[in-house]
PDB file of C-alpha atoms in Angstrom:
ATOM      1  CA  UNK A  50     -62.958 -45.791   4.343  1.00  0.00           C
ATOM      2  CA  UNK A  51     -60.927 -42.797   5.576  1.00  0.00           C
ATOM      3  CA  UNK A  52     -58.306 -42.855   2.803  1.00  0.00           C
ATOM      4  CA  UNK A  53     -61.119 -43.382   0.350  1.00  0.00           C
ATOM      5  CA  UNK A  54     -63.897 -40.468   1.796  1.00  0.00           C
ATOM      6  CA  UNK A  55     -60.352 -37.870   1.756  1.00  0.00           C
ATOM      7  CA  UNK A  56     -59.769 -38.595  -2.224  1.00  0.00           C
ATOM      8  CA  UNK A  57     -63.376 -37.778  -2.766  1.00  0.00           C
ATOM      9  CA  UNK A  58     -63.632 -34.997  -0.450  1.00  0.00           C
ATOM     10  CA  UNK A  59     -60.107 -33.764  -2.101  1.00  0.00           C
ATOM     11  CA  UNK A  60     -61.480 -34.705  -5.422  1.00  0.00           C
ATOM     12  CA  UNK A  61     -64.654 -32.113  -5.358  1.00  0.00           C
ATOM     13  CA  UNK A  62     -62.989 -29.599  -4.315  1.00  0.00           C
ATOM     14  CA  UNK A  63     -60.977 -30.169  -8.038  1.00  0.00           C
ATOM     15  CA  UNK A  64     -57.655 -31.082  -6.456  1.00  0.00           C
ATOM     16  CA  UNK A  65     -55.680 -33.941  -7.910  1.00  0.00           C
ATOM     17  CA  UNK A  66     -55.090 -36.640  -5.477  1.00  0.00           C
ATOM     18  CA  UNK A  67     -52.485 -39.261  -5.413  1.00  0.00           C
ATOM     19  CA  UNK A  68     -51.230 -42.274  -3.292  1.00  0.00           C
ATOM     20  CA  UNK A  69     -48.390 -44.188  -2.887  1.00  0.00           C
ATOM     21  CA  UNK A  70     -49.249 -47.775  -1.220  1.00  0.00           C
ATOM     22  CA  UNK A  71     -45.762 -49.076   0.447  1.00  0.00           C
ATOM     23  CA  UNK A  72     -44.602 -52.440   0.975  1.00  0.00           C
ATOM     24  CA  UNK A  73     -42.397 -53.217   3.510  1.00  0.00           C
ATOM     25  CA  UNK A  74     -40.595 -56.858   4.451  1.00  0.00           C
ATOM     26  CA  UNK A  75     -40.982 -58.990   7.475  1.00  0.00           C
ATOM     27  CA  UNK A  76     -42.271 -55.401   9.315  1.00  0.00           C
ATOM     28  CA  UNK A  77     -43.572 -57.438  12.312  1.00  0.00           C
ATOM     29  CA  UNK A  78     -40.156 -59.797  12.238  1.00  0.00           C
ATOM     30  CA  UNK A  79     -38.118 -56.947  12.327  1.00  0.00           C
ATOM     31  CA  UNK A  80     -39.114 -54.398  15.231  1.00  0.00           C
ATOM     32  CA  UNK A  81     -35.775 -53.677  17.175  1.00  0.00           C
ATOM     33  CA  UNK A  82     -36.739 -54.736  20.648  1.00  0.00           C
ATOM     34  CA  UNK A  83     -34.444 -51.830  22.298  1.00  0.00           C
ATOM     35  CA  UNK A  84     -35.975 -49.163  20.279  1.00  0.00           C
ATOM     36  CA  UNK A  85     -39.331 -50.326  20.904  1.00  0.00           C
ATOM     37  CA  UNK A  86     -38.668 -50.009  24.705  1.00  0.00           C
ATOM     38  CA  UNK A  87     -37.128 -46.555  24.075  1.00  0.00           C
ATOM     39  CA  UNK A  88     -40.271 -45.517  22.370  1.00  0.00           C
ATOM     40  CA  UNK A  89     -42.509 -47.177  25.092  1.00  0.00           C
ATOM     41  CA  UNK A  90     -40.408 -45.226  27.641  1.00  0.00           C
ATOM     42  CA  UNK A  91     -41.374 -42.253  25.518  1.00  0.00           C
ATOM     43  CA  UNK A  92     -44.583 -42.143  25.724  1.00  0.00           C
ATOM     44  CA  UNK A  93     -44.357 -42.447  29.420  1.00  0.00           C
ATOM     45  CA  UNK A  94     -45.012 -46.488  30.180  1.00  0.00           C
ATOM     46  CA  UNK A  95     -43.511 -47.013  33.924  1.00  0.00           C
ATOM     47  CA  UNK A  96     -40.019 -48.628  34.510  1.00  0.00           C
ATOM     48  CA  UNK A  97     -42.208 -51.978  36.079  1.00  0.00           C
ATOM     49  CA  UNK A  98     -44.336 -52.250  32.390  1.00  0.00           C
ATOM     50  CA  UNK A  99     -40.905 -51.191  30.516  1.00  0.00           C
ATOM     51  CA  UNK A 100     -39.114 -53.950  32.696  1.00  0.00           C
ATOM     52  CA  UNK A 101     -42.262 -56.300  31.940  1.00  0.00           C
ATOM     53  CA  UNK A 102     -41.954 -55.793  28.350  1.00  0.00           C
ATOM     54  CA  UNK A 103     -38.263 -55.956  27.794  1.00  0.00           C
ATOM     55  CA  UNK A 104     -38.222 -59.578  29.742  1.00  0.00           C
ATOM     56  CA  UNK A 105     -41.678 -60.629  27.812  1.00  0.00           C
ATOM     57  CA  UNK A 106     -39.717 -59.752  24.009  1.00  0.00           C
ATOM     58  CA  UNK A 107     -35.668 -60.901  25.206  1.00  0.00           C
ATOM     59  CA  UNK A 108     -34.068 -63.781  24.692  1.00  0.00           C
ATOM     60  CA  UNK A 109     -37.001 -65.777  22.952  1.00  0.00           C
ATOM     61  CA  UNK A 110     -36.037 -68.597  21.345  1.00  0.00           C
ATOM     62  CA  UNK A 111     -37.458 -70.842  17.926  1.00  0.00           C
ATOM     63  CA  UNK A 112     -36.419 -73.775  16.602  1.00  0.00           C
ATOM     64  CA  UNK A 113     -37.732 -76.048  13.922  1.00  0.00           C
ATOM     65  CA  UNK A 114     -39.526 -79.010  15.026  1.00  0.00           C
ATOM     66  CA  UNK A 115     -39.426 -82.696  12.626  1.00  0.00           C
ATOM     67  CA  UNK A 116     -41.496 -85.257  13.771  1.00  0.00           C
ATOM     68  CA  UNK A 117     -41.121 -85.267  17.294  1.00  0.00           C
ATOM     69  CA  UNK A 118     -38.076 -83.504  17.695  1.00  0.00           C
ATOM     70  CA  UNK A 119     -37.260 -79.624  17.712  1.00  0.00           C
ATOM     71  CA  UNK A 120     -33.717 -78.650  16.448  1.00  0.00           C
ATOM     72  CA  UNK A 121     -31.730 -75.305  16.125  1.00  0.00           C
ATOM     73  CA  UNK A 122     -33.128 -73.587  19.132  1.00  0.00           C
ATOM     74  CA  UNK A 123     -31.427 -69.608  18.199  1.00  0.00           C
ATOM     75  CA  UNK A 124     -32.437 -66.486  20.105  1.00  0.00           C
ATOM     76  CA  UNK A 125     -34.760 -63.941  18.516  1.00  0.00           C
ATOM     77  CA  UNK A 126     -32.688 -60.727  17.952  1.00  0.00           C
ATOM     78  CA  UNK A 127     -36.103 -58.612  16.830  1.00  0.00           C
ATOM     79  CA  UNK A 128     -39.660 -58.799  16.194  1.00  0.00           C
ATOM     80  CA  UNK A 129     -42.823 -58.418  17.942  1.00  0.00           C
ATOM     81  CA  UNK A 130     -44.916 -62.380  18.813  1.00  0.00           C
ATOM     82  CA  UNK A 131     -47.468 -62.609  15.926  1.00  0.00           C
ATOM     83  CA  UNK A 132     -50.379 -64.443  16.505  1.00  0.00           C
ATOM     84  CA  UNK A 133     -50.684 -62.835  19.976  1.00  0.00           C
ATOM     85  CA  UNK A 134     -53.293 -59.730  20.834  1.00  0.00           C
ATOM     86  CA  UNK A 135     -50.271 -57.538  22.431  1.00  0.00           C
ATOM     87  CA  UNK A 136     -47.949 -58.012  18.978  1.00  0.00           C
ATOM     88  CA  UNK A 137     -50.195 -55.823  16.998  1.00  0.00           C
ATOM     89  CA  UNK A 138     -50.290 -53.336  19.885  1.00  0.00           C
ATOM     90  CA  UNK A 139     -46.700 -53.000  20.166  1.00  0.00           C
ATOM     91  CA  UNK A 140     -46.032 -52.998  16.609  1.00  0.00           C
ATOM     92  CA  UNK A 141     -48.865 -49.669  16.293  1.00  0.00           C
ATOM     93  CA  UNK A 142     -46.848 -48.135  19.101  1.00  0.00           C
ATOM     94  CA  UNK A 143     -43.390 -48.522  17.262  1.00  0.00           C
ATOM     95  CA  UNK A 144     -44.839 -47.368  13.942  1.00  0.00           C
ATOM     96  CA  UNK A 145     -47.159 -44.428  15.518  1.00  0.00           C
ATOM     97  CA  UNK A 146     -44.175 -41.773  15.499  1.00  0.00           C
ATOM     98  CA  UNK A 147     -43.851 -41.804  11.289  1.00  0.00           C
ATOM     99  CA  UNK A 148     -46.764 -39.984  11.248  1.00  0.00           C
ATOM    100  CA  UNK A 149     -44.743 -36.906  12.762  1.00  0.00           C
ATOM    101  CA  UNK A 150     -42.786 -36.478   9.990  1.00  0.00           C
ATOM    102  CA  UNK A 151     -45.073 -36.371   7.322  1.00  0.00           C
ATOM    103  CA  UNK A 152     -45.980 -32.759   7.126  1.00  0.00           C
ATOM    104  CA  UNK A 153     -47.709 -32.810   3.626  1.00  0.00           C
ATOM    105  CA  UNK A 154     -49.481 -35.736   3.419  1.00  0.00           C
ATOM    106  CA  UNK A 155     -51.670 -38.248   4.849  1.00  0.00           C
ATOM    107  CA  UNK A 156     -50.752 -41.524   6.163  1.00  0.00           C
ATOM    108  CA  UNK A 157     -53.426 -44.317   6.566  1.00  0.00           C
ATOM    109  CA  UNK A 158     -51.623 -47.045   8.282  1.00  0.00           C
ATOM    110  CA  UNK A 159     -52.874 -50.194   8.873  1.00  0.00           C
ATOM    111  CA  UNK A 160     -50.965 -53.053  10.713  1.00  0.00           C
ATOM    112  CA  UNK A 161     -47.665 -52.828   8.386  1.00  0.00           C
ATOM    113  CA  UNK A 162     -49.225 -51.267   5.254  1.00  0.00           C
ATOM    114  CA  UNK A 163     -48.697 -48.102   4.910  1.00  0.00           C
ATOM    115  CA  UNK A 164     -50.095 -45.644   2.186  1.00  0.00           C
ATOM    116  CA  UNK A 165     -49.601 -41.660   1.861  1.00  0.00           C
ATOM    117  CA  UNK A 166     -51.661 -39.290   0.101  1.00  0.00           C
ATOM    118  CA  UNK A 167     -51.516 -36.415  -1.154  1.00  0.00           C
ATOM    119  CA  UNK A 168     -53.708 -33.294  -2.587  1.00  0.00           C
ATOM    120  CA  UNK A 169     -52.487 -30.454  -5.081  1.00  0.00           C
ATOM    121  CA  UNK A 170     -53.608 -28.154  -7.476  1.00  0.00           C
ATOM    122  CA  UNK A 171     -51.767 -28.930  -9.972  1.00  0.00           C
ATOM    123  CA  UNK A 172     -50.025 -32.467 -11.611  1.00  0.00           C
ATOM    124  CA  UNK A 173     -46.762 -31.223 -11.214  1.00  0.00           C
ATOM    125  CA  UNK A 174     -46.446 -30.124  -7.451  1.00  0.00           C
ATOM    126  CA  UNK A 175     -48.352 -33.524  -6.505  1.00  0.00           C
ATOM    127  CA  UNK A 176     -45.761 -35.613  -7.932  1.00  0.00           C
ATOM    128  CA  UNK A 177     -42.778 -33.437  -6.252  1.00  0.00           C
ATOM    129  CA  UNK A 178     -44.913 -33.815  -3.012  1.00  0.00           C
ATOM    130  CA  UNK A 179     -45.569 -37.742  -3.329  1.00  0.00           C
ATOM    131  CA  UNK A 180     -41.820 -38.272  -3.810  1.00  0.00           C
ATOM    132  CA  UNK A 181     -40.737 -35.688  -1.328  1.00  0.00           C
ATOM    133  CA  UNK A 182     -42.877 -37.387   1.402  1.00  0.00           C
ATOM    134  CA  UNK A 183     -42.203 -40.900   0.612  1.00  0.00           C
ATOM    135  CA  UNK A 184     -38.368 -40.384   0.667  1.00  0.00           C
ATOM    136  CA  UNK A 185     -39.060 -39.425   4.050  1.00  0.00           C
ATOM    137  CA  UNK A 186     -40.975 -42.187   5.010  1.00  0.00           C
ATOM    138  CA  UNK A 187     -38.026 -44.345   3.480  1.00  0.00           C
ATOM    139  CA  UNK A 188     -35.432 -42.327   5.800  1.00  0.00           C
ATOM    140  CA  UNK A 189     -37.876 -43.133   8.474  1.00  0.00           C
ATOM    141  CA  UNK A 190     -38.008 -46.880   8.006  1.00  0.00           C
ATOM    142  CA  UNK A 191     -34.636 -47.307   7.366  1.00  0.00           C
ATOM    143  CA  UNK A 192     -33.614 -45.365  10.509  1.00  0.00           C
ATOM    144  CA  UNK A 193     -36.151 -47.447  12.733  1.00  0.00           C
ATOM    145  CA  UNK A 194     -34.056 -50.830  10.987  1.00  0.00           C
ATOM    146  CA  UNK A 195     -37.441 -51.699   9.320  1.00  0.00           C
ATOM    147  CA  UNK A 196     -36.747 -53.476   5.657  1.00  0.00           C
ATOM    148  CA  UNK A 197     -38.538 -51.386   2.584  1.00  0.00           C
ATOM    149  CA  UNK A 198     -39.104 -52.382  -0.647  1.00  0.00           C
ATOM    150  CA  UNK A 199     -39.518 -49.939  -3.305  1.00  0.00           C
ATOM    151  CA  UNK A 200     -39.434 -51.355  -6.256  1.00  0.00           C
ATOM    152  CA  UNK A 201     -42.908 -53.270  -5.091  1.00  0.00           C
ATOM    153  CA  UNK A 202     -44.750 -50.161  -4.382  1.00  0.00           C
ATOM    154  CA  UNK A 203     -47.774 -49.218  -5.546  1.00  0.00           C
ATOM    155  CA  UNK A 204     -48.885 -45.415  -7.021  1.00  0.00           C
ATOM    156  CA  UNK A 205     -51.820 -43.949  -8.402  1.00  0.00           C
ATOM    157  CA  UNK A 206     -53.145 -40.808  -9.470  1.00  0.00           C
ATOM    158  CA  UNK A 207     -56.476 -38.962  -9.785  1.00  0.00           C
ATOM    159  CA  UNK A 208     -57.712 -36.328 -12.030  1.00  0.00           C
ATOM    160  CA  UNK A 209     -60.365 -34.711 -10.667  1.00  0.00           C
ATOM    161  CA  UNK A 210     -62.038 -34.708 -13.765  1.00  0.00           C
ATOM    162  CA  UNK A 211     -62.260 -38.570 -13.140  1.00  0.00           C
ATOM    163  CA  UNK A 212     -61.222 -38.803 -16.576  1.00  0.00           C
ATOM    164  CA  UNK A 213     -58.444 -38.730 -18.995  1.00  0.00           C
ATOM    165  CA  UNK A 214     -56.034 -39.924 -16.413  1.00  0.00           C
ATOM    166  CA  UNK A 215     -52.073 -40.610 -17.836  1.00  0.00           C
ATOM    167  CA  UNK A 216     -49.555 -42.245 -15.807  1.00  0.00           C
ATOM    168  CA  UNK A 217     -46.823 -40.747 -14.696  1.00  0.00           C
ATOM    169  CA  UNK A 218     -43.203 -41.453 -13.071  1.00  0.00           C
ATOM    170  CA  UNK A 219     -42.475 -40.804  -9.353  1.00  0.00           C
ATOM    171  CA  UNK A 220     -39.055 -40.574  -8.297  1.00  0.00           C
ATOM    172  CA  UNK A 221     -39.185 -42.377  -4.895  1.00  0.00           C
ATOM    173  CA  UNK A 222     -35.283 -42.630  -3.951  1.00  0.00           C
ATOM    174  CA  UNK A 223     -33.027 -44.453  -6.099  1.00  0.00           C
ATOM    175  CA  UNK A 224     -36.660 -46.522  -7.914  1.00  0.00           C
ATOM    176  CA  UNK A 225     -38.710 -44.931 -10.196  1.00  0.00           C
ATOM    177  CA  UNK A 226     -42.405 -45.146  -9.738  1.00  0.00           C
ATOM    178  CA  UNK A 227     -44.650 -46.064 -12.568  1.00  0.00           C
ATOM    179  CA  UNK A 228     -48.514 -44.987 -11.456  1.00  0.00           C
ATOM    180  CA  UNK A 229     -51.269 -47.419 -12.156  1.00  0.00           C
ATOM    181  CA  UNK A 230     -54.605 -47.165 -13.115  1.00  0.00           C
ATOM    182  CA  UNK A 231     -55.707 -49.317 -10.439  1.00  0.00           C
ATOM    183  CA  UNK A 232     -54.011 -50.739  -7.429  1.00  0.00           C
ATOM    184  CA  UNK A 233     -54.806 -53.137  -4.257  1.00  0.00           C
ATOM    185  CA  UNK A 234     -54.719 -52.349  -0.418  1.00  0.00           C
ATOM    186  CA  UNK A 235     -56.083 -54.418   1.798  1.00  0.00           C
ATOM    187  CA  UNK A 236     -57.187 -56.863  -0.724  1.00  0.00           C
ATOM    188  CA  UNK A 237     -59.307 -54.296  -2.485  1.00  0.00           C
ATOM    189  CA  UNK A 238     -58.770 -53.236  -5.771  1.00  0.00           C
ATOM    190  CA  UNK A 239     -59.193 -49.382  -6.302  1.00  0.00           C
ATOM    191  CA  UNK A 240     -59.334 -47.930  -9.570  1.00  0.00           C
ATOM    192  CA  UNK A 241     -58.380 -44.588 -11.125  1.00  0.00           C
ATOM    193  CA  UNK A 242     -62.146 -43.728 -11.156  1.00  0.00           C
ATOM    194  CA  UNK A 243     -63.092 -45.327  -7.848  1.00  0.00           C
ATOM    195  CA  UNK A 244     -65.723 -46.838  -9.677  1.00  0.00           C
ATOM    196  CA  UNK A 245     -64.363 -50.565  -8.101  1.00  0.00           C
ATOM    197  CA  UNK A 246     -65.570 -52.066 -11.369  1.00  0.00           C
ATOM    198  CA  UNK A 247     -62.774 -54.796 -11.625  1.00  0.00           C
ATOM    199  CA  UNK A 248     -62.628 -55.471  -7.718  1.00  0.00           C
ATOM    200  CA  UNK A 249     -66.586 -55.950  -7.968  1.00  0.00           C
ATOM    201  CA  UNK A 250     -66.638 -57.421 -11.247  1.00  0.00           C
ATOM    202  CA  UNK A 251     -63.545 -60.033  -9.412  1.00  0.00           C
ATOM    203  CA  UNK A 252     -66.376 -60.750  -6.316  1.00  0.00           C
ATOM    204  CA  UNK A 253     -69.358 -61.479  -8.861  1.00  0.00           C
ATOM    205  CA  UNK A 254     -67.149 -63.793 -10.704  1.00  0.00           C
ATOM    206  CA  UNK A 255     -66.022 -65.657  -7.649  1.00  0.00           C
ATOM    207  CA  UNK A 256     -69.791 -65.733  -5.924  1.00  0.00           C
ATOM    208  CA  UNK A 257     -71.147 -66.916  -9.284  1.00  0.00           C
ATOM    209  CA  UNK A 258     -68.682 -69.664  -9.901  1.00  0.00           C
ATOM    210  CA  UNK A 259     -68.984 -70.899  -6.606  1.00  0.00           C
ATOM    211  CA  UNK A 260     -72.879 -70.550  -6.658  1.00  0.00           C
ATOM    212  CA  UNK A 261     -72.579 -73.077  -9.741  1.00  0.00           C
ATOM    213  CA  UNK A 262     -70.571 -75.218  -8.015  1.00  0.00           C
ATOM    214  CA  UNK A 263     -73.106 -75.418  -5.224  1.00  0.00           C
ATOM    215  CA  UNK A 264     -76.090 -75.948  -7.577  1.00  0.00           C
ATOM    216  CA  UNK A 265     -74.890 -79.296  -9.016  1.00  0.00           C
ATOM    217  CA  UNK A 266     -74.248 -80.290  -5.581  1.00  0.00           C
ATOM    218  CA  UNK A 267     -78.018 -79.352  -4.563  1.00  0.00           C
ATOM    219  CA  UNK A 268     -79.308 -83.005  -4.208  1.00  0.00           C
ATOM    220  CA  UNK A 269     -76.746 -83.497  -1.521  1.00  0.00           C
ATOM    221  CA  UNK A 270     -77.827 -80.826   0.764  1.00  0.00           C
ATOM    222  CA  UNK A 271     -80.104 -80.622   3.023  1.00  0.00           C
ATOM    223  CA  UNK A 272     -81.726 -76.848   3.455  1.00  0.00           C
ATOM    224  CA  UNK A 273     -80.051 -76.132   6.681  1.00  0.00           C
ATOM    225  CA  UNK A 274     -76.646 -77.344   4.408  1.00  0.00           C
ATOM    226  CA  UNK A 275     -77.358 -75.095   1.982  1.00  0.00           C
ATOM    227  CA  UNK A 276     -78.517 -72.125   4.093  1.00  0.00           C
ATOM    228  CA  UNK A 277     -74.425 -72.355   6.134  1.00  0.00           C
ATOM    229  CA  UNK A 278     -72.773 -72.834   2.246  1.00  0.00           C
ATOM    230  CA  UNK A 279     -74.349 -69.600   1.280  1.00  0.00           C
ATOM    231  CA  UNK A 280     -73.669 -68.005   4.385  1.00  0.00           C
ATOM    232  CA  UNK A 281     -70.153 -68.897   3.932  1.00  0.00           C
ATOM    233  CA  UNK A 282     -69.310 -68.797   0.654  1.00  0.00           C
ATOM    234  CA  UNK A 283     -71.757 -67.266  -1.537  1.00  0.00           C
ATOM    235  CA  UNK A 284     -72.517 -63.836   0.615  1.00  0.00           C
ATOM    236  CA  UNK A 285     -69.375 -63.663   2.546  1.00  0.00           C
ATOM    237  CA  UNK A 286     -68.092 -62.315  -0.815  1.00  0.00           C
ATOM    238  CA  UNK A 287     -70.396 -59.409  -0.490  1.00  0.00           C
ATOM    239  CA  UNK A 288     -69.496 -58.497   3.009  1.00  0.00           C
ATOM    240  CA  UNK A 289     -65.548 -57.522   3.041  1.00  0.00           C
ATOM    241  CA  UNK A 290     -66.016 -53.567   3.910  1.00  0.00           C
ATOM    242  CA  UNK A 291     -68.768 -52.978   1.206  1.00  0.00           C
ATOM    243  CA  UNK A 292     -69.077 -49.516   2.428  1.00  0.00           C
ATOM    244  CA  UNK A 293     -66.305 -48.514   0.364  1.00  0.00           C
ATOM    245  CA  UNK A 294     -67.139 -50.237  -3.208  1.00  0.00           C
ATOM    246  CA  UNK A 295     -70.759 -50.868  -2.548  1.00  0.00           C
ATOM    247  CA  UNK A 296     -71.934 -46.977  -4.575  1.00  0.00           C
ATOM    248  CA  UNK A 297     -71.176 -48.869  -7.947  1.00  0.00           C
ATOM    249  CA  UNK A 298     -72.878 -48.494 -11.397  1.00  0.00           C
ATOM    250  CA  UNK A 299     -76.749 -49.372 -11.672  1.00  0.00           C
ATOM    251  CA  UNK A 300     -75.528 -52.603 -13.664  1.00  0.00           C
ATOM    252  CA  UNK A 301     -73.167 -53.986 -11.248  1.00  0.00           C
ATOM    253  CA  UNK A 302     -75.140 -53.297  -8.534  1.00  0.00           C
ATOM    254  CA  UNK A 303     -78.100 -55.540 -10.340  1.00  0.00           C
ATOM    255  CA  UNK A 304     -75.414 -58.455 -10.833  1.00  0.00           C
ATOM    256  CA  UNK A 305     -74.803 -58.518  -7.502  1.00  0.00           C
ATOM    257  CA  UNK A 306     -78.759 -58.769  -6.558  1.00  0.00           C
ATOM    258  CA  UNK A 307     -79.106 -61.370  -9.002  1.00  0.00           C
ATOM    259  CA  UNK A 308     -76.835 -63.883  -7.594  1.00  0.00           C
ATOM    260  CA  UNK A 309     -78.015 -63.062  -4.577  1.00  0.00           C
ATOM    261  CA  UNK A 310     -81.244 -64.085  -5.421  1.00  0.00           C
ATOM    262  CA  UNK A 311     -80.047 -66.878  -6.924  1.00  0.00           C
ATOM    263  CA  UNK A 312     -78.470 -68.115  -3.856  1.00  0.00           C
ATOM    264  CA  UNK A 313     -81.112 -67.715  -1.394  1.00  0.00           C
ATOM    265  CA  UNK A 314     -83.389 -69.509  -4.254  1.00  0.00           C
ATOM    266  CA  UNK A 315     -80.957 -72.301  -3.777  1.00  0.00           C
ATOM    267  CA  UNK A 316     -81.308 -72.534   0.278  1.00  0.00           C
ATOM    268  CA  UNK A 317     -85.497 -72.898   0.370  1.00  0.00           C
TER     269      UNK A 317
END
């Protein structure tokens, strides 16, 4: 919602905004434990919570278990614990500092995806700033032994005409950037309008064939059935942070209603 309310806000004041969504490998596999301690000592954690930390990430160990039996027990060098509440706390803490050296741009992190935007008056010094600042978040990454991918990033850019929008090349390093007319964060697809019109149009077609599915299946189901299927598969579509796409078109906006309706005709 914050990445999305700046390009608007940007947008009317007739800037051109642009973004460039970075994909990195392994990020939580890779955290150096040493440098996260160093960074933890930075921001002033104790020597007994530094002490608690360094024993709680050292000399971990995995192995692959067949059957009944684990084998190849080896010592994890790096990484933060996934599947744990503290490993996505850690991993926040180790990333936080990138933010310092992006003087130009914004970064809207969240968990390892990182995307940076940008705002200028004109096409030209956007791109120069998009590439400038992402080289430095590269420099950054690679510095802090983190594992980047360029060649799978995303970019986009916005006229703020909303219209009439060409694609252009970003020079990102050694890669060249092609931007897109749409791309996906956080398994939301945003367009070059931010009208959402394929990322809704992707939900109704999803809910509806689903909803079908249920409907040949309705002399199975009891109401109460029913009622927990909708829940769970039919409206659940609808729910994934609709505050961003939900300000669509008048007709998508009646598609989505209509299987709505649909469904809860289904669960009486």
């Amino acid at each position: 919602m914050r990445l999305i309310e700046n390009w608007k806000n940007n947008l009317d004041k007739k800037r051109y905004v642009g973004a460039v969504l970075m994909d990195l490998s392994k990020a939580f596999d890779c955290v150096p434990h040493d440098l996260l301690i160093a960074k933890l000592h930075a921001y002033n954690f104790d020597r007994g919570t530094l002490r608690l930390f360094f024993t709680y990430l050292k000399d971990r160990k995995q192995g692959v278990k067949v059957n009944s039996c684990i084998h190849s027990y080896l010592t994890i060098v790096s990484g933060v614990p996934q599947g744990t509440i503290i490993g996505p706390v850690l991993f926040n803490i180790f990333i936080n500092d990138l933010t310092l050296f992006l003087k130009n741009s914004d970064l809207n992190n969240y968990s390892d995806d990182n995307s940076i935007s940008a705002y200028q008056n004109t096409i030209d010094e956007l791109i120069k700033v998009l590439g400038d600042e992402s080289n430095i978040a590269i420099d950054w990454f690679k510095s802090n032994q983190m594992l980047v991918n360029p060649d799978k990033f995303q970019a986009i850019i916005i006229n703020p005409k909303r219209s009439d929008n060409s694609y252009h090349s970003l020079k990102i390093g050694e890669y060249e950037i092609q931007t897109q007319s749409s791309v996906e964060l956080v398994g939301i697809e945003i367009d070059d309008h931010l009208y959402f019109t394929n990322h809704i149009t992707t939900l109704l077609r999803k809910a509806a064939g689903q909803l079908n599915y249920l409907l040949s299946k309705k002399k199975c189901l009891n109401t109460e059935s029913k009622r927990v299927l909708i829940e769970s598969f039919i409206i659940a579509n609808f729910n994934y942070c609709p505050l961003v796409w939900i300000f669509c078109n008048v007709n998508l906006k009646q598609k989505q209603e209509n299987i709505q309706k649909r469904a809860f005709t289904f669960a009486k």
